[in-house]
CSV table of C-alpha atoms in Angstrom, one decimal:
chain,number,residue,atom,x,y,z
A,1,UNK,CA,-2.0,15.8,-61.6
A,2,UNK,CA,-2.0,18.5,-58.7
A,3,UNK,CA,-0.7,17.4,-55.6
A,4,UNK,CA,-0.9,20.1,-53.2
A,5,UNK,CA,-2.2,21.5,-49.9
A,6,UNK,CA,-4.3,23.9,-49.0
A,7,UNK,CA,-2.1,27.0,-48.9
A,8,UNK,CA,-1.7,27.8,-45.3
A,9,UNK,CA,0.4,31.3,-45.4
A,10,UNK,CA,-2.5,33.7,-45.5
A,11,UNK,CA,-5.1,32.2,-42.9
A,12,UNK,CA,-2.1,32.2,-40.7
A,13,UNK,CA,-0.4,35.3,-41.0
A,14,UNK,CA,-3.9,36.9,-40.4
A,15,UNK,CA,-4.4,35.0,-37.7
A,16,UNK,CA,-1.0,36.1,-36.1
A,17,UNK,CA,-2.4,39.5,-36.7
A,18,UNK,CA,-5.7,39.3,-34.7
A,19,UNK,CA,-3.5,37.8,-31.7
A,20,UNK,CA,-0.6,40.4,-31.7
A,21,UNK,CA,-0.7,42.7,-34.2
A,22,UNK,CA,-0.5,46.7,-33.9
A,23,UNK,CA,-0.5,48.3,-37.0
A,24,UNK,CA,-3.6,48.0,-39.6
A,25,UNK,CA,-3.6,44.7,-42.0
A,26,UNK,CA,-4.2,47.0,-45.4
A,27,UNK,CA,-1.2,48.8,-44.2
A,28,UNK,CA,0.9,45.9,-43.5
A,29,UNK,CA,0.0,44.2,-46.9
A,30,UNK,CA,-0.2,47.3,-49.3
A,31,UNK,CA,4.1,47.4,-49.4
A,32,UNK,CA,3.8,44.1,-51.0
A,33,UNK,CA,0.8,45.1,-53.4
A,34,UNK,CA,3.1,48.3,-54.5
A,35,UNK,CA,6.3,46.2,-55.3
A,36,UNK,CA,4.6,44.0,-57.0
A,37,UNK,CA,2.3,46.1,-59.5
A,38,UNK,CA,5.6,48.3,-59.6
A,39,UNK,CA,8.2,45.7,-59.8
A,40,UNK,CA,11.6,44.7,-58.5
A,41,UNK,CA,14.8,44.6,-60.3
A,42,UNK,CA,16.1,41.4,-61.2
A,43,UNK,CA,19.0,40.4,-59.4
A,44,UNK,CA,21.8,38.3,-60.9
A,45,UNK,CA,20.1,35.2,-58.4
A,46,UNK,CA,16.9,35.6,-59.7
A,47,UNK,CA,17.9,35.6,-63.7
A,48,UNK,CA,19.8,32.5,-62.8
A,49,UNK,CA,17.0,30.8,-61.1
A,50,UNK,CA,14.6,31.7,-63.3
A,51,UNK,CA,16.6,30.4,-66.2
A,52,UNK,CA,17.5,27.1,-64.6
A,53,UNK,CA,14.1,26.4,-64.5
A,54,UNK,CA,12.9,26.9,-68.0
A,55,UNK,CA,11.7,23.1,-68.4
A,56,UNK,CA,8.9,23.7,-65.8
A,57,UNK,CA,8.0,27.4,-67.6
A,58,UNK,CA,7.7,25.6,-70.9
A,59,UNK,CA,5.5,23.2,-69.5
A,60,UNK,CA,3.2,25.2,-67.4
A,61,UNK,CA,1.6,28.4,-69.6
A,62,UNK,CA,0.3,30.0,-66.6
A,63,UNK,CA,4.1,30.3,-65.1
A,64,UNK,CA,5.7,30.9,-68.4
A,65,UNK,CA,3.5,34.4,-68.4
A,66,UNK,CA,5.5,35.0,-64.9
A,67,UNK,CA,8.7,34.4,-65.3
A,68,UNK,CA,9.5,35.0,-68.7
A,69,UNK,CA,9.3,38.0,-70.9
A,70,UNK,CA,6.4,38.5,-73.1
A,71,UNK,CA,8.2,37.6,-75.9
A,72,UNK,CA,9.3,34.1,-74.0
A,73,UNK,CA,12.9,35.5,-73.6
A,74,UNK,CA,14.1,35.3,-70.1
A,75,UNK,CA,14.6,38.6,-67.7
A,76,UNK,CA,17.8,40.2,-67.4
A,77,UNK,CA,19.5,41.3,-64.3
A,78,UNK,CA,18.4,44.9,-63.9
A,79,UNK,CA,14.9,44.6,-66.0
A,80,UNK,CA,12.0,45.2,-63.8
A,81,UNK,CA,10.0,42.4,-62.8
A,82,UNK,CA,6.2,43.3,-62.7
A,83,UNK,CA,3.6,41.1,-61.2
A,84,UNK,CA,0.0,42.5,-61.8
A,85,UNK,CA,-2.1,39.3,-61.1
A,86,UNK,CA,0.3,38.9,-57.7
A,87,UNK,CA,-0.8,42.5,-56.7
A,88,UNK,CA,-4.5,42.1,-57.8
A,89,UNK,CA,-4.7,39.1,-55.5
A,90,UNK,CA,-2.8,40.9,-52.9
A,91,UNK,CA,-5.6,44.0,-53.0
A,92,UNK,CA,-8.0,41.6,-52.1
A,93,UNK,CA,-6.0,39.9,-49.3
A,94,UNK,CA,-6.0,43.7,-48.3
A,95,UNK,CA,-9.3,44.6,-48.4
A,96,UNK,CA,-11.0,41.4,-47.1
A,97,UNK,CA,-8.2,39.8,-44.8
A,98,UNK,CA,-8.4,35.4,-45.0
A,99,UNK,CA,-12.0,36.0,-46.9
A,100,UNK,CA,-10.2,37.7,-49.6
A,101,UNK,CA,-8.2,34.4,-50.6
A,102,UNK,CA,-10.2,31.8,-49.5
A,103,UNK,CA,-13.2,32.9,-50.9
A,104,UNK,CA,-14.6,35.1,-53.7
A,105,UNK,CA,-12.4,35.7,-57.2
A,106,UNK,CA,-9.0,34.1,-55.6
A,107,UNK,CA,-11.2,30.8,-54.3
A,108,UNK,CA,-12.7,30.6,-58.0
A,109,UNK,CA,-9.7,30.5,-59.3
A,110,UNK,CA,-8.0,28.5,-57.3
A,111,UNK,CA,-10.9,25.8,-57.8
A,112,UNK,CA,-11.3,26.5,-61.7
A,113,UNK,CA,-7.3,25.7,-62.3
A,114,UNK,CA,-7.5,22.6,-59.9
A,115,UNK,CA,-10.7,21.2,-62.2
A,116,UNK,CA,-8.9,22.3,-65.2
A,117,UNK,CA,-6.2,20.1,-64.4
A,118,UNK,CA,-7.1,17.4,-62.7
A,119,UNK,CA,-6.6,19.0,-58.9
A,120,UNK,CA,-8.8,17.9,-56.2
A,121,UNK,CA,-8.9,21.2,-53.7
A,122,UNK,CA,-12.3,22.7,-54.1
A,123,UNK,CA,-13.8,25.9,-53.3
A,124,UNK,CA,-15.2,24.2,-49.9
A,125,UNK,CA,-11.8,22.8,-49.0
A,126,UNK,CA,-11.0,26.6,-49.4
A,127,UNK,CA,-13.6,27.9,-47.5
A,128,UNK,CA,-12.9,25.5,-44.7
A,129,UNK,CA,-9.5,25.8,-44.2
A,130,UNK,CA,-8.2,27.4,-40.5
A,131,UNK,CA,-5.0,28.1,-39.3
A,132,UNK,CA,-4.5,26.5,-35.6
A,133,UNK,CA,-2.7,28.6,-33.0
A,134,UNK,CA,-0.3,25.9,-30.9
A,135,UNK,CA,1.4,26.2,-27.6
A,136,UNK,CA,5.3,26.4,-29.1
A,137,UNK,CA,8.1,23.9,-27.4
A,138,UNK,CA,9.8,25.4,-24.4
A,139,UNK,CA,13.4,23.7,-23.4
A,140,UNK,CA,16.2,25.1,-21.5
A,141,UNK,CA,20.1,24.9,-22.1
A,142,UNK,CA,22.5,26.6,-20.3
A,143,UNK,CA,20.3,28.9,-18.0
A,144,UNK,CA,19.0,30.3,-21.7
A,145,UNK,CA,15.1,29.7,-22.5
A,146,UNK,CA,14.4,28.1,-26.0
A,147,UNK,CA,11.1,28.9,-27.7
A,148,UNK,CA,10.6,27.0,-30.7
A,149,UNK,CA,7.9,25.6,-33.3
A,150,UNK,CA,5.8,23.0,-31.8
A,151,UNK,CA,4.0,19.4,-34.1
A,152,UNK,CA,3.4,19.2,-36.7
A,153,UNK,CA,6.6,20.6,-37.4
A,154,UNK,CA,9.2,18.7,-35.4
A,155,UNK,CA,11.6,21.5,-35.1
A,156,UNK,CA,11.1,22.6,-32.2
A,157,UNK,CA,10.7,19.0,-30.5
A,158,UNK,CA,14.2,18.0,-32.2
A,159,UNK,CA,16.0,21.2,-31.6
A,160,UNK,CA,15.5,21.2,-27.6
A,161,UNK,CA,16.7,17.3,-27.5
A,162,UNK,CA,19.7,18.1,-29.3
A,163,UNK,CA,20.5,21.0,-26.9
A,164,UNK,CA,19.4,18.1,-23.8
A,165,UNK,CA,22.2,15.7,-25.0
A,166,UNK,CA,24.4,18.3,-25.5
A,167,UNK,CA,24.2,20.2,-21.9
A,168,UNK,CA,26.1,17.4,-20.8
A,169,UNK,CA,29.4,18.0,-22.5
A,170,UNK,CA,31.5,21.0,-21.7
A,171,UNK,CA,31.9,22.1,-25.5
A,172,UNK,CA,34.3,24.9,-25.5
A,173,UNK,CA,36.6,23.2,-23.4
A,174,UNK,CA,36.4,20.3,-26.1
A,175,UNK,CA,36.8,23.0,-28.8
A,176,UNK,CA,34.4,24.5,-31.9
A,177,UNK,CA,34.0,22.2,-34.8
A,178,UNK,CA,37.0,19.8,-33.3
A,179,UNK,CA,36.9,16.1,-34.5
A,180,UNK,CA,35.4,15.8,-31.1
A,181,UNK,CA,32.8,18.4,-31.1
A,182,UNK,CA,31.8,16.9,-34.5
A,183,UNK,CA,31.0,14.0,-33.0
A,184,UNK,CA,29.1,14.4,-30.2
A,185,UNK,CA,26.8,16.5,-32.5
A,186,UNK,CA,26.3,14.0,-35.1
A,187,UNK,CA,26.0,11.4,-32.3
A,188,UNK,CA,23.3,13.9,-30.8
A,189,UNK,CA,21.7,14.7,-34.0
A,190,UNK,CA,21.1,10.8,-34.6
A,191,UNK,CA,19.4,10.0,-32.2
A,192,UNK,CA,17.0,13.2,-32.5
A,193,UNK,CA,16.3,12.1,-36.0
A,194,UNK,CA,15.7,8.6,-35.0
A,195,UNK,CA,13.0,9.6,-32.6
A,196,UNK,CA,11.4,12.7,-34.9
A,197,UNK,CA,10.7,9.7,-37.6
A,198,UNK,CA,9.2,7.2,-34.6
A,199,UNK,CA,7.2,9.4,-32.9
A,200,UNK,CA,6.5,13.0,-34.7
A,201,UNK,CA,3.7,13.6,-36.7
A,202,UNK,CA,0.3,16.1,-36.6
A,203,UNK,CA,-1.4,16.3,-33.0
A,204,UNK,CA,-4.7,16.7,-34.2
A,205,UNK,CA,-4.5,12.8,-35.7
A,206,UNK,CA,-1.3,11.9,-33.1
A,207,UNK,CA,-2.4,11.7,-29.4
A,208,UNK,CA,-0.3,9.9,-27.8
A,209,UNK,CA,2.6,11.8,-29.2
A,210,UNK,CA,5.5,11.7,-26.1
A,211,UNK,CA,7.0,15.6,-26.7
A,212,UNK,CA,7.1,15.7,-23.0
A,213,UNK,CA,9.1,12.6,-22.4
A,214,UNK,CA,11.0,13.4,-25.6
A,215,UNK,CA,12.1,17.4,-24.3
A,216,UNK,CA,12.7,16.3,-21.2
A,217,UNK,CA,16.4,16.2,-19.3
A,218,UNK,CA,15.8,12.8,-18.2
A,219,UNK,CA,15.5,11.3,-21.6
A,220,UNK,CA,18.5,13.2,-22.8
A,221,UNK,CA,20.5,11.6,-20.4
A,222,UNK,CA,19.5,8.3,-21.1
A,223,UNK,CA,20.4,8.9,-24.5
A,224,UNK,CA,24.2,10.6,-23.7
A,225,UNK,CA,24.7,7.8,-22.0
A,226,UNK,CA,24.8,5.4,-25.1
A,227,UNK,CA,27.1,7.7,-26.7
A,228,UNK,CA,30.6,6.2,-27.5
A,229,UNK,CA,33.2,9.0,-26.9
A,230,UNK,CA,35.8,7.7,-29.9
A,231,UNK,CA,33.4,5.4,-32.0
A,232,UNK,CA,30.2,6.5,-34.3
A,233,UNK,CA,26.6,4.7,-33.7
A,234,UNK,CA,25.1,2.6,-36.3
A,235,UNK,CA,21.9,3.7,-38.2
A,236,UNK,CA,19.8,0.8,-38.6
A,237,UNK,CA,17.3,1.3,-42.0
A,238,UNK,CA,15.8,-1.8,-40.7
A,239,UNK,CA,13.7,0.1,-38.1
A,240,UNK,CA,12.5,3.5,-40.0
A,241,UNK,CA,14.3,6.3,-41.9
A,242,UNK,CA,13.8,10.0,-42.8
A,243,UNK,CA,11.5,11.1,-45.9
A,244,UNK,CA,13.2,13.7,-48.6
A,245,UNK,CA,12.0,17.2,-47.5
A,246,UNK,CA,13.4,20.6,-49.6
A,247,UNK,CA,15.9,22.7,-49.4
A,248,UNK,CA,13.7,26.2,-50.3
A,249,UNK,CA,12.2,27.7,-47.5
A,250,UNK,CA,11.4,31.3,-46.6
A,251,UNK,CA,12.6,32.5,-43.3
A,252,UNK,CA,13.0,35.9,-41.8
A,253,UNK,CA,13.5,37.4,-37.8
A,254,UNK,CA,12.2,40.7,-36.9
A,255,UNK,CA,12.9,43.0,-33.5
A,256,UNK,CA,11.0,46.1,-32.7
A,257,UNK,CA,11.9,48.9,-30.8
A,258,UNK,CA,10.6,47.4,-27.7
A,259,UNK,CA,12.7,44.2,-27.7
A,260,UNK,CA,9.6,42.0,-29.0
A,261,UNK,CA,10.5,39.4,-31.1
A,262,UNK,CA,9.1,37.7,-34.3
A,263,UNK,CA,10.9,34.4,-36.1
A,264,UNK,CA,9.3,33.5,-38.7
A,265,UNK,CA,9.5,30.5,-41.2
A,266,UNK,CA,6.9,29.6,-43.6
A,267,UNK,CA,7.5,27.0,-47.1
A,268,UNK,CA,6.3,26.5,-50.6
A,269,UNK,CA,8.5,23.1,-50.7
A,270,UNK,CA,10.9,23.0,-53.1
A,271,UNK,CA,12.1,25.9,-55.0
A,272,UNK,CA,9.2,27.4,-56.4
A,273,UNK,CA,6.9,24.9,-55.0
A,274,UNK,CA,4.9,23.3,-57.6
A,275,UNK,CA,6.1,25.5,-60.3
A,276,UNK,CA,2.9,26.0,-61.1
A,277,UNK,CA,1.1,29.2,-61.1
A,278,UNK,CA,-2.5,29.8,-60.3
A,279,UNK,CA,-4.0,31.3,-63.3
A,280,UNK,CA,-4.9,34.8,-63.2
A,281,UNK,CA,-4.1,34.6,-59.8
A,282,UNK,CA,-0.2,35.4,-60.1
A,283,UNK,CA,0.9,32.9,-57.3
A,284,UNK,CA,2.6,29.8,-57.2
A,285,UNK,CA,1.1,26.5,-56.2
A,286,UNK,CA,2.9,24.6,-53.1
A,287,UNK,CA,4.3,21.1,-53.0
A,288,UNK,CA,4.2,20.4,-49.7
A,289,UNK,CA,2.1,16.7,-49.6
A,290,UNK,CA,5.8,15.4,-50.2
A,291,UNK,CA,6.0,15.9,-47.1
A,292,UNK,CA,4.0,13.1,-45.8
A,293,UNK,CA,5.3,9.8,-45.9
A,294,UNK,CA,4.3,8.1,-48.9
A,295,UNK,CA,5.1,4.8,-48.8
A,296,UNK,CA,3.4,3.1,-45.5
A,297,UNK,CA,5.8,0.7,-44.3
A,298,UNK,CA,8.0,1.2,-47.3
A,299,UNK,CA,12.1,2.2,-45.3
A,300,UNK,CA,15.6,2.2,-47.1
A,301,UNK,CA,18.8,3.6,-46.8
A,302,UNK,CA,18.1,6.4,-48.7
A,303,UNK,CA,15.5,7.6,-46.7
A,304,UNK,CA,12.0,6.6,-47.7
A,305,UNK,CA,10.3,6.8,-44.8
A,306,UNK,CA,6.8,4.8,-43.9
A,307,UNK,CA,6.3,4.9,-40.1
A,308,UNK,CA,2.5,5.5,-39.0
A,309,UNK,CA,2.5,9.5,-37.4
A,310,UNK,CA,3.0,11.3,-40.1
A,311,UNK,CA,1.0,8.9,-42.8
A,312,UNK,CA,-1.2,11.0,-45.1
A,313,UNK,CA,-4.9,11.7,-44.3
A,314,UNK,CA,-7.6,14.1,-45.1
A,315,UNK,CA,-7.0,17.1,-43.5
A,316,UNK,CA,-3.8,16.1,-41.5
A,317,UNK,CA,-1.2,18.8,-41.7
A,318,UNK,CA,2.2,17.2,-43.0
A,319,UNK,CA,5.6,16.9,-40.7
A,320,UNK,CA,7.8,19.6,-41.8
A,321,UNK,CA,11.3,20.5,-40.2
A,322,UNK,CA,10.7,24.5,-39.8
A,323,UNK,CA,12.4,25.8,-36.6
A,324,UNK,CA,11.6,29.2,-36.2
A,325,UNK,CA,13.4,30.1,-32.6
A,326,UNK,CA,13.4,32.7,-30.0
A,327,UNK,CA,16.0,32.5,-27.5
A,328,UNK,CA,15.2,34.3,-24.1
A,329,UNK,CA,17.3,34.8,-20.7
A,330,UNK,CA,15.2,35.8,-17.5
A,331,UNK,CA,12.0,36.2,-19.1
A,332,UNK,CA,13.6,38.6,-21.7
A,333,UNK,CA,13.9,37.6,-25.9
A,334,UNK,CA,18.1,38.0,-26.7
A,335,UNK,CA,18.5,36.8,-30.0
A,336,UNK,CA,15.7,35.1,-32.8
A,337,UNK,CA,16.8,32.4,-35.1
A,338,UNK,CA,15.7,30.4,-38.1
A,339,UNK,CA,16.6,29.1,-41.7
A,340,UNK,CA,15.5,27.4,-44.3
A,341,UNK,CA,17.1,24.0,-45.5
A,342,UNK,CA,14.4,21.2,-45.0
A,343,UNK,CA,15.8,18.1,-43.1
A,344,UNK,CA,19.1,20.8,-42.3
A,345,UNK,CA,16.8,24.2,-40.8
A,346,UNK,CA,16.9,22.2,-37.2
A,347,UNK,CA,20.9,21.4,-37.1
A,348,UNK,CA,21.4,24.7,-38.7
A,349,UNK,CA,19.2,26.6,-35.8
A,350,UNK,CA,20.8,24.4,-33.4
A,351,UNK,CA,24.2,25.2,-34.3
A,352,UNK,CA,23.5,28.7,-34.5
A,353,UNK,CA,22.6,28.7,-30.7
A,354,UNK,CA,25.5,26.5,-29.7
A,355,UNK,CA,27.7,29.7,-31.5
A,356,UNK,CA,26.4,32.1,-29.4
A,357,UNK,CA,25.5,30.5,-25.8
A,358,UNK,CA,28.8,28.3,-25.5
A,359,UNK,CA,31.3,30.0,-27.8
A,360,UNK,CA,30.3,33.7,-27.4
A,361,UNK,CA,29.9,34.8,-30.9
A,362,UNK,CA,28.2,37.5,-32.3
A,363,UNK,CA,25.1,36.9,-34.2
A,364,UNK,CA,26.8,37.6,-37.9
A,365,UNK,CA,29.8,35.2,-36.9
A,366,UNK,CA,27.1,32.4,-35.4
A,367,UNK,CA,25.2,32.2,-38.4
A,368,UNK,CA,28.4,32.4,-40.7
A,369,UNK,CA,30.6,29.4,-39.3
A,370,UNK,CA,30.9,26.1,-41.0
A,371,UNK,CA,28.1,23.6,-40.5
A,372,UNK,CA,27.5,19.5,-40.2
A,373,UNK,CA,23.9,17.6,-40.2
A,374,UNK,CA,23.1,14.4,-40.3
A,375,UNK,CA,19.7,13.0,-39.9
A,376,UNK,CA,20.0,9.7,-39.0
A,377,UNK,CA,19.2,8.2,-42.3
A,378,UNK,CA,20.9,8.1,-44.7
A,379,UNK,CA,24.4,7.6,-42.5
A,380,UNK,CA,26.2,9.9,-43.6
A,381,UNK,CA,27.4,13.3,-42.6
A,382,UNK,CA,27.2,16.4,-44.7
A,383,UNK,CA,29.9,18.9,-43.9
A,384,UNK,CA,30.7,22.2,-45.7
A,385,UNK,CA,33.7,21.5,-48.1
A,386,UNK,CA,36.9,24.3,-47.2
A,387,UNK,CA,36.2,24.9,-44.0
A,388,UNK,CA,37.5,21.7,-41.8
A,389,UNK,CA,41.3,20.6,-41.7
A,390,UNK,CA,42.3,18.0,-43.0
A,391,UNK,CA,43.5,16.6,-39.9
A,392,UNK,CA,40.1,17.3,-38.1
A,393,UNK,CA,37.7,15.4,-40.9
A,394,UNK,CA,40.4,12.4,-40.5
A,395,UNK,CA,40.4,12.2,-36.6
A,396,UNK,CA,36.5,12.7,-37.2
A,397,UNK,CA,36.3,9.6,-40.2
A,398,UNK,CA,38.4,7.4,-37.8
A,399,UNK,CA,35.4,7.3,-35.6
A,400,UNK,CA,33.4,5.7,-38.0
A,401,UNK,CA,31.5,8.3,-39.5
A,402,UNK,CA,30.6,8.8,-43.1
A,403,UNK,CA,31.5,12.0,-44.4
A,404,UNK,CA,29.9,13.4,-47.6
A,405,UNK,CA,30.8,17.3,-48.8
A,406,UNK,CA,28.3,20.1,-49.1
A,407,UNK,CA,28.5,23.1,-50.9
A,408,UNK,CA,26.2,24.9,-48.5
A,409,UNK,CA,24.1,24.1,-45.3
A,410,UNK,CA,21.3,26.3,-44.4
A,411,UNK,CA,20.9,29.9,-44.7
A,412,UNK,CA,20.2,31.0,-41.6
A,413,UNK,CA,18.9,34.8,-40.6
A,414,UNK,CA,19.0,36.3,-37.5
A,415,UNK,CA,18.7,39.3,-35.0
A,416,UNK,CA,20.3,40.1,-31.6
A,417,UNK,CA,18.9,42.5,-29.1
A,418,UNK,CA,21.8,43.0,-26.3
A,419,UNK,CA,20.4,42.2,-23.0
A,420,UNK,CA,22.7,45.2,-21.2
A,421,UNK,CA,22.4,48.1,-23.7
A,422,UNK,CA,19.6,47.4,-25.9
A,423,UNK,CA,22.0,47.4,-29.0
A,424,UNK,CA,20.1,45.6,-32.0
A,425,UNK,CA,22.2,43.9,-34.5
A,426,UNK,CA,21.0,41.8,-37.3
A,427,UNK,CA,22.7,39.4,-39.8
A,428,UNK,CA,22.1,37.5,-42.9
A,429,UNK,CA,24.0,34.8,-44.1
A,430,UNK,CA,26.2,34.8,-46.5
A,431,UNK,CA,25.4,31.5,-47.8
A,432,UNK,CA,22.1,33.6,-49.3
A,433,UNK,CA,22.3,35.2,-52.3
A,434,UNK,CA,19.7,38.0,-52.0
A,435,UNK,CA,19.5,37.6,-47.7
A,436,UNK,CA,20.3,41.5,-46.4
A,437,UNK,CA,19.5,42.9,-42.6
A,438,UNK,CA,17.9,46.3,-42.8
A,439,UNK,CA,16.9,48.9,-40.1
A,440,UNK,CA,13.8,51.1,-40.3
């Protein structure tokens, strides 16, 4: 059975077009059209992933004529990867803008594959399907302005509460990624996460939702208050936990020549979504209603989640963790941040401005250093294996925290605009295996 939401990506890049765009739409989507009725070359990443996910290809026909060879033999690095349905849909997009997926040949065959296999999105759910411009979440740390994705994704929310907690605590005198520093951001981080899963949820079916209260400086310091310098917090399951949210998420940060900044994050959930493939159609089906919590009511240690605001309905948008972010000082954007990484994208986007506000790094070192999250439930601690001391993780366990090894947290990319000479400088991290910065 089909699962999924109404895909999102087009009605709301289009829409971010009409508000701010500059350039022609056909000339902004016809690069993508071109690479894919031209192809790419397969990189080692993508011959990998595509091969490690040959149980869902053999399953699903319609994404077995994608990713695999004619011939049912798997591409090669180096072979070019050509995508005619993709760019056929793509024209169309082109020519017709939102119309040109949501309605007309795309629509039908979105509808037809859903009533061939048992799906319940319709050409009408289709047709009336709108992406929803928000005011984004606007926090302060350190003189710096923070502008960041507002409900339903709780990003933004979590990211400036973190930040809050932490403006109380002169971190580089207590010393980057010290047992110390560690922490006070788990600590912060916990009690973040605790809130997100009480309160967060879409504001179209959430009124009452208290961002304000929860953003503010005043709750922040209520809540560094019950921090225990030397001696970790319980998480009680008993109360509510966090839901299971992937991993895979697209992310990239653009500057233009005049200093205007994009971050941009958008998700399929899950590596390759759904795995399923439209049809004819040449694009992947999301699995993002995962993302709702399932099980009203329903809480455990490891993280099944049922408190009320972000319970599925028709038509609700589903809590995500995306945390696209623009950091500004005086008015003026200085460096745009963002990752993918589910439940990780807001610690790894908080971290990431930590780096650069209280430790002076440059962008390519602030994205690169080792990383922690937690996430209130489960209690534990993920931390990148090889990069803490020995001494550190044991001064850090002694506290009471729960540490569990990672091979990899987050993979952030980034762009810095110096506020004094203009210099651009972009980074991608090495934690992403195709990730690059380029120039134009």
């Amino acid at each position: 059975i089909l699962a999924v939401g109404v895909p999102g990506t087009v009605a709301g890049l289009e829409l971010a077009h009409q508000r701010f765009g500059s350039m022609p739409w056909a000339d902004l989507v016809q690069p993508a059209i071109d690479l894919a009725r031209d192809g790419m070359p397969i990189s080692w990443y993508l011959h990998d992933s595509f091969k490690r996910l040959n149980t869902y290809w053999e399953r699903y026909p319609s994404s077995a004529r994608i990713f695999l060879k004619e011939d049912g033999s798997f591409y090669m690095p180096g072979d070019t990867w050509k995508q005619p349905d993709l760019a056929a849909t793509l024209e169309r997009i082109r020519d017709n803008g939102r119309d040109g997926f949501y309605k007309g040949e795309t629509a039908r065959l979105i509808a037809d594959y859903m009533a061939a296999n048992e799906g319940i999105i319709t050409l009408e759910d289709l047709e009336q399907y709108e992406a929803v411009e928000r005011e984004p979440i606007r926090g302060t740390y350190r003189g710096y302005e923070i502008i960041s994705m507002p409900p339903p994704s709780s990003g933004g929310t979590v990211i400036v509460q973190i930040l809050n907690i932490l403006e109380g605590f002169d971190l580089r005198e207590i010393g980057h990624n010290s047992a110390l520093y560690l922490h006070l951001l788990t600590e912060s981080m916990r009690r973040a996460y605790a809130d997100r899963a009480n309160f967060l949820g879409d504001p179209d079916f959430n009124e009452d939702m208290p961002v304000d209260v929860l953003t503010s400086k005043a709750h922040a310091e209520k809540q560094r208050q019950t921090i225990m310098m030397h001696t970790a917090s319980e998480s009680d399951p008993a109360k509510f936990a966090q839901a299971y949210e992937s991993e895979q998420t697209t992310h990239f940060s653009v500057v233009d020549k005049d200093g205007n900044m994009v971050s941009l994050t958008y998700t399929l959930e899950q590596g390759y979504g759904s795995k399923i493939v439209v049809d004819g159609a040449g694009f992947l089906l999301n699995n993002e209603m995962g993302d709702f919590n399932a099980q009203p009511g329903v809480t455990n240690e490891r993280g099944t989640i049922g408190t009320l605001p972000n319970q599925i309905q028709p038509e609700k948008r589903m809590l995500s963790s995306m945390s696209p972010t623009i950091v500004a000082k005086d008015g003026v954007p200085v460096f745009a941040t963002g990752t993918p990484g589910g439940r990780t994208i807001i610690n790894t986007t908080m971290q990431t401005i930590l780096n650069v506000i209280d430790f002076d790094m440059n962008i390519a070192r602030a994205i690169s250093a080792p990383r922690i999250h937690h996430q209130w439930l489960p209690n534990s601690t993920r931390i990148e294996a090889g990069y803490f001391s020995a001494d550190t993780l044991r001064l850090y366990e002694q506290r009471g925290h729960v540490i569990r090894e990672s091979s990899g947290i987050g993979s952030a990319m980034a762009i810095h605009r110096d506020p004094e000479t203009g210099l651009l400088t972009g980074a991608a991290d090495p934690r992403a295996e195709d990730g690059g910065a380029v120039a134009y």
